[in-house]
CSV table of C-alpha atoms and ligand atoms in Angstrom, one decimal:
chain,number,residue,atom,x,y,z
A,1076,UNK,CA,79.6,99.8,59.7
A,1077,UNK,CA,78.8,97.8,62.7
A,1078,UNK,CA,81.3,95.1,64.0
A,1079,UNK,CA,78.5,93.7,65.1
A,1080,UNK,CA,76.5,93.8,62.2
A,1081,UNK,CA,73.6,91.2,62.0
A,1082,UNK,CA,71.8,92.8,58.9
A,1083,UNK,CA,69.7,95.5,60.3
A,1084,UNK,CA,70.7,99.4,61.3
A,1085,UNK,CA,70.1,100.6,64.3
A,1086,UNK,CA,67.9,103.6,65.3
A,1087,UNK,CA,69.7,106.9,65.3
A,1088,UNK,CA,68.9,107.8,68.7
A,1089,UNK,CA,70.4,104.5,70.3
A,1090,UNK,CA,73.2,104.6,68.1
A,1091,UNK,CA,74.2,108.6,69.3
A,1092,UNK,CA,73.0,107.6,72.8
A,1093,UNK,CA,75.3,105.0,73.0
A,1094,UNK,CA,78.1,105.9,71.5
A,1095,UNK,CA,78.2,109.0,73.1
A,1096,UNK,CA,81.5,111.2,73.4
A,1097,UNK,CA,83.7,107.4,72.1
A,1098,UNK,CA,85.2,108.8,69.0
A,1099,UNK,CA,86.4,112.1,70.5
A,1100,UNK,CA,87.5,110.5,73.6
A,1101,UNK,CA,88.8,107.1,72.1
A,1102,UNK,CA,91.4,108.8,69.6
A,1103,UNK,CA,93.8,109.2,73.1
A,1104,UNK,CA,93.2,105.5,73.3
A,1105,UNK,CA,94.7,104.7,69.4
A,1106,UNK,CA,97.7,104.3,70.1
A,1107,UNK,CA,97.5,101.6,73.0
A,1108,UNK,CA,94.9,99.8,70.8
A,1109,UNK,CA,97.3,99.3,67.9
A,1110,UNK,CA,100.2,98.2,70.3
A,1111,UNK,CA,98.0,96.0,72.4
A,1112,UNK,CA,96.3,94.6,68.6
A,1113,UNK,CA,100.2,93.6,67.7
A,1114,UNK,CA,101.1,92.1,71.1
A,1115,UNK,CA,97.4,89.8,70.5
A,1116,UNK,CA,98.3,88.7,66.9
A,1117,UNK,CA,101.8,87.7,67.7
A,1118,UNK,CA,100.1,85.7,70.0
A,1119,UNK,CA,98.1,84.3,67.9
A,1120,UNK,CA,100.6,83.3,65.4
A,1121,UNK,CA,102.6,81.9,68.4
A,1122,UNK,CA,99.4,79.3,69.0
A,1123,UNK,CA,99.0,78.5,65.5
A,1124,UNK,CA,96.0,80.7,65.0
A,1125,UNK,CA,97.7,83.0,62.5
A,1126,UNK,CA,100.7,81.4,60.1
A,1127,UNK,CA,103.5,83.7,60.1
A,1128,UNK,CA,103.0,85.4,57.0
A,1129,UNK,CA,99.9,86.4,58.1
A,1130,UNK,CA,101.1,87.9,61.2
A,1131,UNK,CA,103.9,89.8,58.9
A,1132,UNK,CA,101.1,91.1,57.1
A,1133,UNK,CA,99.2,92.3,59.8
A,1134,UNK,CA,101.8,93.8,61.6
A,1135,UNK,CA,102.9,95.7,59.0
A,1136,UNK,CA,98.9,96.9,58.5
A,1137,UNK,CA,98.6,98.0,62.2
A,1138,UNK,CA,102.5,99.1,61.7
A,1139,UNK,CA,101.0,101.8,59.1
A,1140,UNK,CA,98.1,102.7,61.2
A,1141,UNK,CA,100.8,103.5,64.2
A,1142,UNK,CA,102.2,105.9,61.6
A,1143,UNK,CA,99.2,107.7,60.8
A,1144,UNK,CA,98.1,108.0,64.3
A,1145,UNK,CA,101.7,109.6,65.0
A,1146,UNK,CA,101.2,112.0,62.2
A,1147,UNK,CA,98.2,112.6,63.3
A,1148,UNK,CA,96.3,111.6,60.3
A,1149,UNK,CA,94.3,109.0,62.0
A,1150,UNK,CA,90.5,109.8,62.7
A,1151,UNK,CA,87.5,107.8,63.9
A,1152,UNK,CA,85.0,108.2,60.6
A,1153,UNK,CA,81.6,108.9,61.2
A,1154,UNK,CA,79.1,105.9,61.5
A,1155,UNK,CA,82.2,104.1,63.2
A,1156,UNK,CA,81.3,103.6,66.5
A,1157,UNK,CA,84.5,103.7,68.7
A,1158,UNK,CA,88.7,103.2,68.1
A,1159,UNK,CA,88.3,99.2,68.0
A,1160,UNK,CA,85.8,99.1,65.2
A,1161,UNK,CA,87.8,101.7,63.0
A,1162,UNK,CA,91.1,99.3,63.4
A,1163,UNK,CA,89.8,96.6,62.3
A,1164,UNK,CA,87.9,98.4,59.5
A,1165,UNK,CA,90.9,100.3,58.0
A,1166,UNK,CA,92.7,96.6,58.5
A,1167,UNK,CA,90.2,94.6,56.6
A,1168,UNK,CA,90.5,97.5,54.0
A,1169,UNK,CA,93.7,97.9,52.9
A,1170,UNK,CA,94.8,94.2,53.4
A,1171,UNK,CA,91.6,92.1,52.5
A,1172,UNK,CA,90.3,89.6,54.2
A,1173,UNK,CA,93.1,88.4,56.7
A,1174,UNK,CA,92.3,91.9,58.3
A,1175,UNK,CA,89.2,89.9,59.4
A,1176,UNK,CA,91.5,87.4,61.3
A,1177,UNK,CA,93.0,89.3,64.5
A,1178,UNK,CA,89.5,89.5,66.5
A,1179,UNK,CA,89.7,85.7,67.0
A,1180,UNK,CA,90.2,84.9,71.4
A,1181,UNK,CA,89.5,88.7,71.6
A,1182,UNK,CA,86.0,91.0,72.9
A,1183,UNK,CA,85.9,94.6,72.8
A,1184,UNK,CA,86.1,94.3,76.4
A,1185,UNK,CA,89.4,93.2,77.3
A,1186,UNK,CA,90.5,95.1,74.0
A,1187,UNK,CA,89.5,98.1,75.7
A,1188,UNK,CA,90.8,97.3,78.7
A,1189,UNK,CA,93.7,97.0,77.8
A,1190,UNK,CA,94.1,100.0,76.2
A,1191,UNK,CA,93.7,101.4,79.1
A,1192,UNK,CA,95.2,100.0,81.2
A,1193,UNK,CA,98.7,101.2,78.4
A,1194,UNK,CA,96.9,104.3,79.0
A,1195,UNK,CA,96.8,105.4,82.0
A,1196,UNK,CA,100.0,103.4,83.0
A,1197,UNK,CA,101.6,106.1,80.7
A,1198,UNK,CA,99.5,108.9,81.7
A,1199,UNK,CA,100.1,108.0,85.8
A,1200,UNK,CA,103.6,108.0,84.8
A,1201,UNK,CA,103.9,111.3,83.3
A,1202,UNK,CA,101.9,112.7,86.2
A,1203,UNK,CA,104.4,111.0,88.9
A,1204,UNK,CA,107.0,113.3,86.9
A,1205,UNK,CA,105.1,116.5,87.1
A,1206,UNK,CA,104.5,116.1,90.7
A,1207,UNK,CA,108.6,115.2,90.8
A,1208,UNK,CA,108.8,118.4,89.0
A,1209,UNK,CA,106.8,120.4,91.3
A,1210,UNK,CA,108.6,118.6,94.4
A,1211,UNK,CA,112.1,119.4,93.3
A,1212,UNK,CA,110.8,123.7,92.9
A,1213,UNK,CA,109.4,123.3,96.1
A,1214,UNK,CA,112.6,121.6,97.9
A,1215,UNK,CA,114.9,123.9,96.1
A,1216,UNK,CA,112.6,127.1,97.0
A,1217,UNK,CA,113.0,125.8,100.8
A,1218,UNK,CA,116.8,126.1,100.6
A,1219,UNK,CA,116.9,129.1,99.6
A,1220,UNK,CA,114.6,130.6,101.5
A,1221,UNK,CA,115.7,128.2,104.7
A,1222,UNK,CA,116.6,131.4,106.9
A,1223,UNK,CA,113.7,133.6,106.2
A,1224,UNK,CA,111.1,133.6,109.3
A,1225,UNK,CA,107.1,134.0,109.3
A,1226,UNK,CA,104.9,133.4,111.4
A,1227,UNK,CA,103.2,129.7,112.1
A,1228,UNK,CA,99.6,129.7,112.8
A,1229,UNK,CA,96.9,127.5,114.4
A,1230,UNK,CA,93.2,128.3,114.5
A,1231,UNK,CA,94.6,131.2,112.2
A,1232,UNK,CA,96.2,132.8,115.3
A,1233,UNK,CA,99.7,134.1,115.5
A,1234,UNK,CA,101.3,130.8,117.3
A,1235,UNK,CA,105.0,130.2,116.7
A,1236,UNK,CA,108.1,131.2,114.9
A,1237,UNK,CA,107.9,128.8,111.2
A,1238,UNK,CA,109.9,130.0,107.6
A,1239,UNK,CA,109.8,129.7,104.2
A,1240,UNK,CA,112.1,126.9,104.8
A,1241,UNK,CA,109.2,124.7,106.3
A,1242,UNK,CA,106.6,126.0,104.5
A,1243,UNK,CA,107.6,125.1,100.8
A,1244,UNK,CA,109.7,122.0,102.3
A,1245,UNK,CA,105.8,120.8,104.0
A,1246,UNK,CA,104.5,120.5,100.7
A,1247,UNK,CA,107.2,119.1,99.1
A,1248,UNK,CA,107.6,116.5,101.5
A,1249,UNK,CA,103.7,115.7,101.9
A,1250,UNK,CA,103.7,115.0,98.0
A,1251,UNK,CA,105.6,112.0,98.7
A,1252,UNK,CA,102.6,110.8,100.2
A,1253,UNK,CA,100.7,111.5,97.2
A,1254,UNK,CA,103.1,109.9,94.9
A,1255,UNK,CA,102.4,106.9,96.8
A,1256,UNK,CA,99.0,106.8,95.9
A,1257,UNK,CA,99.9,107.4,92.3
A,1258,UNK,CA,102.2,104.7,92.5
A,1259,UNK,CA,99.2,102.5,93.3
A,1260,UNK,CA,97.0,103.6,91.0
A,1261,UNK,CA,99.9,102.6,88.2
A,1262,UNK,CA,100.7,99.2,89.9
A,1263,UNK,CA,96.9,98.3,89.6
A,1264,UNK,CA,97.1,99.7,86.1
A,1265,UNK,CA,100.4,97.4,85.5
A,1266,UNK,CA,98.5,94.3,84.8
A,1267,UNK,CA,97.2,92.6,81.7
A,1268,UNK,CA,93.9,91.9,81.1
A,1269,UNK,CA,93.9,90.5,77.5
A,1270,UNK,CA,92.6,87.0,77.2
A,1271,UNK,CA,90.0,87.6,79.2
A,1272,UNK,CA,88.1,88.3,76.1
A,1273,UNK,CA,84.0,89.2,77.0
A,1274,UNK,CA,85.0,88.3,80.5
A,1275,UNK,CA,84.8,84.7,80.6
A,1276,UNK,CA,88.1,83.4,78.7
A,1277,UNK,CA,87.9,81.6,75.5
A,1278,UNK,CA,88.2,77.8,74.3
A,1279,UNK,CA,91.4,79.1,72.6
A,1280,UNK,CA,94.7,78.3,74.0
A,1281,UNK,CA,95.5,81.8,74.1
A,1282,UNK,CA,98.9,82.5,76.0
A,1283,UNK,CA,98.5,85.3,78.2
A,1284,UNK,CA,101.6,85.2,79.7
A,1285,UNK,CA,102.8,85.8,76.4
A,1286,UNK,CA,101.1,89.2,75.9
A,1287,UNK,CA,102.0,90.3,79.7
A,1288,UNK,CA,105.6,90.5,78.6
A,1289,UNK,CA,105.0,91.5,75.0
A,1290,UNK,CA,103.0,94.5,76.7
A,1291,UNK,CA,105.6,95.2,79.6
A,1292,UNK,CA,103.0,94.2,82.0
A,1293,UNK,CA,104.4,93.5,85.6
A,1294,UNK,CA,101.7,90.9,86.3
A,1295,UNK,CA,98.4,89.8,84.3
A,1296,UNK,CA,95.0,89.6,86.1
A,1297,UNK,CA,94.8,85.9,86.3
A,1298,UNK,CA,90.5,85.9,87.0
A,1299,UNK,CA,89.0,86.6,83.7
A,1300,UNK,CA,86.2,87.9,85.7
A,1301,UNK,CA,88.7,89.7,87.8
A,1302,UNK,CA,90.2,91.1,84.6
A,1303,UNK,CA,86.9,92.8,84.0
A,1304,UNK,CA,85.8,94.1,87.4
A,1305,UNK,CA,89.5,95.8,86.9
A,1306,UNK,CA,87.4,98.5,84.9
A,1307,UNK,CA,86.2,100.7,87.4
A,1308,UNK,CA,88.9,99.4,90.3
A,1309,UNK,CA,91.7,100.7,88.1
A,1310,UNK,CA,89.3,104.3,87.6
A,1311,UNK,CA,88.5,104.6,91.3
A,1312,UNK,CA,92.6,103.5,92.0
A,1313,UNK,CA,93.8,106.5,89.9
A,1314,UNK,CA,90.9,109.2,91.4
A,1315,UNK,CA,92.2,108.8,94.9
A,1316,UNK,CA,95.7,109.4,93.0
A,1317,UNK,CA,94.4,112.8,91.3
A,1318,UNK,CA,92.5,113.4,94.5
A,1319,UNK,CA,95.5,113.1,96.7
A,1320,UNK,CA,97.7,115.4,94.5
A,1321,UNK,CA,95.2,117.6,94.1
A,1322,UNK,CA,94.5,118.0,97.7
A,1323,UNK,CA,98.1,119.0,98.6
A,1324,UNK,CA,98.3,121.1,95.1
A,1325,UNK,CA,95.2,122.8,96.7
A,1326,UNK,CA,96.2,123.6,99.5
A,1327,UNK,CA,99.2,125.3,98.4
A,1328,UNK,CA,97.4,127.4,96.1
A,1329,UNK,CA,94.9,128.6,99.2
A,1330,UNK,CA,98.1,129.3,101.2
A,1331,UNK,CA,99.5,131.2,98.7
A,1332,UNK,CA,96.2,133.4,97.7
A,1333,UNK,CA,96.0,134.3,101.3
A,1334,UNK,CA,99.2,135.5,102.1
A,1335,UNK,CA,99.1,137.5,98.7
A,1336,UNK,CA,96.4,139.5,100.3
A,1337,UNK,CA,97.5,143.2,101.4
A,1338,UNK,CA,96.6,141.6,105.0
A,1339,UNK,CA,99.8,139.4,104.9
A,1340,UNK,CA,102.1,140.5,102.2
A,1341,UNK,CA,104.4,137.4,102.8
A,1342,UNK,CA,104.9,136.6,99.4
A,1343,UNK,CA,104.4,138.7,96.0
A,1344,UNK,CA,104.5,138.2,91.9
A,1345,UNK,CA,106.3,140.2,89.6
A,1346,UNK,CA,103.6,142.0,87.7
A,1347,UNK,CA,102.9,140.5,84.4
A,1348,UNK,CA,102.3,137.2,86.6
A,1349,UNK,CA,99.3,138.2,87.9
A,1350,UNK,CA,96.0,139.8,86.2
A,1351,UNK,CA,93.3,143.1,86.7
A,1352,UNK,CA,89.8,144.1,87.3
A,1353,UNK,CA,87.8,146.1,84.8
A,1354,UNK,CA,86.8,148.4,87.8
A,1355,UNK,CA,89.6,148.8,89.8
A,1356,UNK,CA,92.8,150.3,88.8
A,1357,UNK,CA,95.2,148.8,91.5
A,1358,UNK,CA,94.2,145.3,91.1
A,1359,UNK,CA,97.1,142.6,90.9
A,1360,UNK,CA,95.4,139.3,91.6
A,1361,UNK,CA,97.0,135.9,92.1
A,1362,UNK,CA,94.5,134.1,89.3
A,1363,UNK,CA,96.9,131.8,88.4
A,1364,UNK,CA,96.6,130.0,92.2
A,1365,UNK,CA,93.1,130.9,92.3
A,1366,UNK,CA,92.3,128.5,89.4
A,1367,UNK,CA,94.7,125.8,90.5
A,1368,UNK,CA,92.7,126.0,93.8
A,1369,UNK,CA,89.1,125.2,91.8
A,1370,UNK,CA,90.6,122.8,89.7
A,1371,UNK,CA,91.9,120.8,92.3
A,1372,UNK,CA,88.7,121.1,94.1
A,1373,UNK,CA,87.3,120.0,91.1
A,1374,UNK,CA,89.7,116.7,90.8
A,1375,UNK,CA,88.8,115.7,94.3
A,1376,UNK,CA,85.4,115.4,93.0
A,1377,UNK,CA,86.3,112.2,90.8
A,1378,UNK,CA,86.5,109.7,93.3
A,1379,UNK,CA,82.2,110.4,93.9
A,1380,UNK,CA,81.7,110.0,90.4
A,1381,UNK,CA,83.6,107.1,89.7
A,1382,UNK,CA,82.7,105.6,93.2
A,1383,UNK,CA,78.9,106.4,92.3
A,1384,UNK,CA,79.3,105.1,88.6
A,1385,UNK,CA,80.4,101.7,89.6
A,1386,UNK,CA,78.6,101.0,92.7
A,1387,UNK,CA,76.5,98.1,92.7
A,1388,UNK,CA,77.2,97.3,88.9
A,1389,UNK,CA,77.4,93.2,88.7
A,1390,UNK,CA,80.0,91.7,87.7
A,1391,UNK,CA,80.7,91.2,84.0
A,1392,UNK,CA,80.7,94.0,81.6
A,1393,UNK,CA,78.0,96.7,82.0
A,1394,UNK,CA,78.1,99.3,79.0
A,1395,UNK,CA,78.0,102.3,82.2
A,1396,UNK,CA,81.7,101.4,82.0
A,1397,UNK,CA,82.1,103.7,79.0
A,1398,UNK,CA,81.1,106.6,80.4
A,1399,UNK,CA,84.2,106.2,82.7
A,1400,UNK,CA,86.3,107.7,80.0
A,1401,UNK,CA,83.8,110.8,79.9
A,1402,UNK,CA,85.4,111.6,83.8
A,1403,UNK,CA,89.2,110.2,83.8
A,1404,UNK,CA,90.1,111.8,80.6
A,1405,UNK,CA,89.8,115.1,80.9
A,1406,UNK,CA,90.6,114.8,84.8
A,1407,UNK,CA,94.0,113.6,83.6
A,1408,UNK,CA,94.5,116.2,81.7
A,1409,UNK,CA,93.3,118.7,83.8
A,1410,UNK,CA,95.9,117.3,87.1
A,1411,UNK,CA,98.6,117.9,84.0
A,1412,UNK,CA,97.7,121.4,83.5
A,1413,UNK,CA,97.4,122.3,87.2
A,1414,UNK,CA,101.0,120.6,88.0
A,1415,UNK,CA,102.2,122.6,84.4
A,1416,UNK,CA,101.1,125.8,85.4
A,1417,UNK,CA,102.2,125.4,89.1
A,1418,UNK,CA,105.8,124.5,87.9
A,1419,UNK,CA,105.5,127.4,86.1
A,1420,UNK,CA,104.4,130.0,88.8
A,1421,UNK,CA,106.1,128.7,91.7
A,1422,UNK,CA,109.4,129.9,90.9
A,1423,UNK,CA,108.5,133.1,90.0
A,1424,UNK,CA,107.0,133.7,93.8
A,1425,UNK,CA,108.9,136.7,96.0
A,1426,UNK,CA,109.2,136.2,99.7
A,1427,UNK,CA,109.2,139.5,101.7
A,1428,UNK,CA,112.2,138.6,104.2
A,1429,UNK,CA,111.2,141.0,106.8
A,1430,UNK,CA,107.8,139.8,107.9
A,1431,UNK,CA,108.8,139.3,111.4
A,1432,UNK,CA,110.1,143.1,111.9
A,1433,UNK,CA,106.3,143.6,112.5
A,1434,UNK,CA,105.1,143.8,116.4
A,1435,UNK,CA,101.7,142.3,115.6
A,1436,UNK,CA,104.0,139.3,115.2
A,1437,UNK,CA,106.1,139.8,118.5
A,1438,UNK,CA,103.8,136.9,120.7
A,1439,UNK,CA,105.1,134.0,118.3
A,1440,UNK,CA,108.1,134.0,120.2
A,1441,UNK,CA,106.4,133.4,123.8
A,1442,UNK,CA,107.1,129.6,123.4
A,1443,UNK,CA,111.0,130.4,122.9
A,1444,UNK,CA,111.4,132.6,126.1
A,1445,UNK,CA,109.5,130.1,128.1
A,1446,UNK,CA,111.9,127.6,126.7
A,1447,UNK,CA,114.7,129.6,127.3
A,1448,UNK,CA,113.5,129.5,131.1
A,1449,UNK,CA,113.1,126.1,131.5
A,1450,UNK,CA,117.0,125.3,130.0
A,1451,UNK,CA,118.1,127.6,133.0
A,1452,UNK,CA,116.6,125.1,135.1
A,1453,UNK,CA,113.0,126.6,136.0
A,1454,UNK,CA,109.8,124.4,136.0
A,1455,UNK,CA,107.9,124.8,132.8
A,1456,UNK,CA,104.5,125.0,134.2
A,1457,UNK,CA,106.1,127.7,136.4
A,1458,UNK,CA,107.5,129.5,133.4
A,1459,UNK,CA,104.8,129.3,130.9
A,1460,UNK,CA,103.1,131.2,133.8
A,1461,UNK,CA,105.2,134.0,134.0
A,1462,UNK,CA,105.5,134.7,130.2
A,1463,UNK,CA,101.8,134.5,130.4
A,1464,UNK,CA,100.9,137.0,132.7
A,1465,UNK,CA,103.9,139.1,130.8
A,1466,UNK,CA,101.8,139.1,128.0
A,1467,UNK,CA,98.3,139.9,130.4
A,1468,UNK,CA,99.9,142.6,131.3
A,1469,UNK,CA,101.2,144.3,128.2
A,1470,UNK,CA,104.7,143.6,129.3
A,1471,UNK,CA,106.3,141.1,127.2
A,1472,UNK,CA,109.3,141.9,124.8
A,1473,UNK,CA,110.4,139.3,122.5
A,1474,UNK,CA,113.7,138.2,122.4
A,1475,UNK,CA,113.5,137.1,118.9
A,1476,UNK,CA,116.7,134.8,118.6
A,1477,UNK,CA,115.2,131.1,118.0
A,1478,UNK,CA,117.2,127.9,117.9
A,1479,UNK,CA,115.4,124.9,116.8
A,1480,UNK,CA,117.8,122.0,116.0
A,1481,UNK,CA,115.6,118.7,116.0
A,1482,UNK,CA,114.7,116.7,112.7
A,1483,UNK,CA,112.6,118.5,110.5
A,1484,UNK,CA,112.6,121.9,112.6
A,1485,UNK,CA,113.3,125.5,111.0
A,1486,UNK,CA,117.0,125.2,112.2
A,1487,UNK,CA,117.2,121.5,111.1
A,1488,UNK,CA,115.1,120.9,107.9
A,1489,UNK,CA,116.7,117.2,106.6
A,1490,UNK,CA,115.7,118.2,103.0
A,1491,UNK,CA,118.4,115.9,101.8
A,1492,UNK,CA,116.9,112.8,103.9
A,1493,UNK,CA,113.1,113.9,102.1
A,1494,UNK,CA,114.7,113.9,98.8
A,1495,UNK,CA,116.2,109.9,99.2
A,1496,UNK,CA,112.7,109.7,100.2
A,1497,UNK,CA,111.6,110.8,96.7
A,1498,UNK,CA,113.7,109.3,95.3
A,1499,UNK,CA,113.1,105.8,96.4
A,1500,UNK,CA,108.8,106.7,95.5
A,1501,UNK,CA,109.9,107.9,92.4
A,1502,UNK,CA,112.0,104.7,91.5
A,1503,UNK,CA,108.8,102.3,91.5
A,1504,UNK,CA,107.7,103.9,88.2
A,1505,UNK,CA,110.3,102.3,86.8
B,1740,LIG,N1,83.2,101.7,73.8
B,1740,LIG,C1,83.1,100.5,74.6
B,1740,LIG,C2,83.5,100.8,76.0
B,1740,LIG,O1,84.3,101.8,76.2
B,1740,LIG,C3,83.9,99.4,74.0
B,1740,LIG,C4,83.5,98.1,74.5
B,1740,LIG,C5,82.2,97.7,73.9
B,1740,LIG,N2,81.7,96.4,74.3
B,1740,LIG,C6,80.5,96.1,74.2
B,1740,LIG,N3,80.2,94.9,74.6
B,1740,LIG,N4,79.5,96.8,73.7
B,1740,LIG,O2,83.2,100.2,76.9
């Protein structure tokens, strides 16, 4: 059964073609279709499209259908081509021929963009709270580890004295950043796009004001055509989100495979956190990290194909917009999993507190003796000089007390100022 039925089938191949992965992929989108269906048809009735005992009727039909979606015993049936057309159909079946009625001033398109827009405004949201989650493990790990030293690096050499404090509190404090991306992504997602029907409006006088509030919108695309390019801007908006956290996430998870490694030894697992070889005996490998890292390669990936899937598309709607779904789903799902599994792992992570004990190490604290000199009033070219050719020469002892005490420095971390900084990120998810 076609909505779109005009009397003739069409062929197999164009029909599987085109439909391609909608009915698996378009069950996540149910329950936004039923909710932005009731939101439509109360408009409706409000406009005199609908009397109200039709709209009580239909509200209890979709009503139902909300039910069986919840308990899961919703399904798109085969020959049905996507979540809009089973809706309708199940409508039209169990209450007759006003089922028929709730299309009227609406398109497939800005039914389906607005589902997803309710989509991924919920599913931005939930990952704004996973990175929150993974934030406050990180801030909390940098108190308490706020007095144990390692070494900083550039260029991968040994440079100057940073802790565990720093580290965990740097990616805590540089997913703030992300979050801001994210909250992009889910203000461009926070408008309404119904009424704009196939993308060109409709002689009704459809009240789309209405709908933005019925729908907790906080603004509607006013530009029908607008409303419509918004499929694809609203994709590419939440890929530089994922891309963002995953970036950071990434990072993390490289930072932490490396100093795993027998060459470091800065931080360990407890055993049954980590996994073996089927050759060799001793293995203990950080896999958990190791697949974060790929997946959030992987994620950083989605900006190219959603930039490359909507370049140069006209404007109006193009049926390449489907295939958007094919990338953002399971990219959504997959940022969940990696900020699920990192939550989980994080806290489990030892620190070895006596990384510093080791000479190889000594030369991180050059910086702090030349320092030292230049409080006692020397010149600091003149004593970077001398600690220099103290470390030429094979000479140079560390005196390995260090006293940072500026904003954001080992001795001075402001965790408590990056946390009101959270906080105030976190608060425009509402
Ligand atoms: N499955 C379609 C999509 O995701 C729904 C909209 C279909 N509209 C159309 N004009 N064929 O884009």
């Amino acid at each position: 059964m076609k909505l779109w039925d005009k009397g003739f089938e069409p062929d197999q191949m164009v029909e599987r073609f085109t439909v391609g992965r909608d009915r698996e992929l378009d069950m996540a989108l149910a329950p936004y279709d039923v909710e932005g269906s009731m939101a439509h048809i109360r408009m409706l009735e409000h406009i005199g499209l609908l009397t109200a005992d039709e709209l009580t009727t239909l509200l209890g039909g979709l009503q139902q259908i909300q039910t069986d979606i919840a308990e899961g015993r919703f399904e798109i049936e085969e020959g049905i081509e996507d979540v809009h057309s089973e809706v309708e159909k199940l409508l039209t079946e169990r209450l007759g021929s006003v089922g028929k009625k709730i299309h009227a001033g609406r398109s497939r398109n800005d039914q389906v963009l607005v589902d997803l827009k309710l989509f991924y405004r919920q599913r931005l949201k939930d990952i704004a709270k996973g990175v929150h989650t993974v934030f406050d493990i990180l801030l909390t790990l940098s108190e308490r580890h706020k007095d144990v030293l390692m070494p900083g690096y550039t260029h991968m050499q040994v440079a100057m004295p940073s802790s565990f404090g720093l580290w965990f509190g740097a990616y805590a404090e540089t997913l703030i950043d992300d979050l801001r991306t994210v909250a992009a992504a889910f203000d461009t997602a926070n408008q309404n796009p119904l009424g704009s029907a196939a993308g060109y409006g409709s002689s009704f006088p459809l009240d789309r004001e209405m709908t933005t509030r019925l729908l907790h919108f906080d603004t509607l695309h006013y530009n029908v055509c607008a409303a419509q390019m918004g499929r694809g801007k609203t994709e590419r908006a939440l890929a530089y989100a994922l891309n963002a956290v995953a970036s950071t996430l990434g990072r993390l998870s490289m930072d932490v495979c490396l100093f795993m490694s027998q060459n470091f030894a800065f931080v360990s697992l407890p055993d049954e956190f980590t996994t073996g070889s089927s050759i060799m005996p001793h293995k203990k490998n950080p896999d958990v990290f190791e697949v974060a890292r790929s997946k959030c390669n992987r994620l950083q990936s989605v900006v190219n194909e959603v930039s490359l899937m909507t370049t140069n598309l006209p404007l109006g709607y193009q049926r390449d917009l489907q295939l958007l779904k094919d990338v953002t789903f399971p990219a959504l799902e997959e940022m969940e999993e990696v900020l699920s599994a990192l939550a989980f792992i994080l806290p489990r992570l030892r620190v070895n507190t006596a990384i510093l004990d080791d000479a190889r190490y000594d030369y991180l604290f050059t910086v702090e003796d030349v320092n030292r000199r230049v409080l006692r009033g020397q010149p600091f070219r003149e004593a970077y000089r001398e600690v220099g050719l103290q470390v030429q020469r094979g000479e140079y002892r560390p005196d390995k007390r260090v006293s940072h005490t500026h904003a954001g420095s080992i001795g001075n971390l402001c965790n408590d100022q990056i946390r009101q900084k959270m906080d105030a990120v976190f608060a425009q998810f509402g």
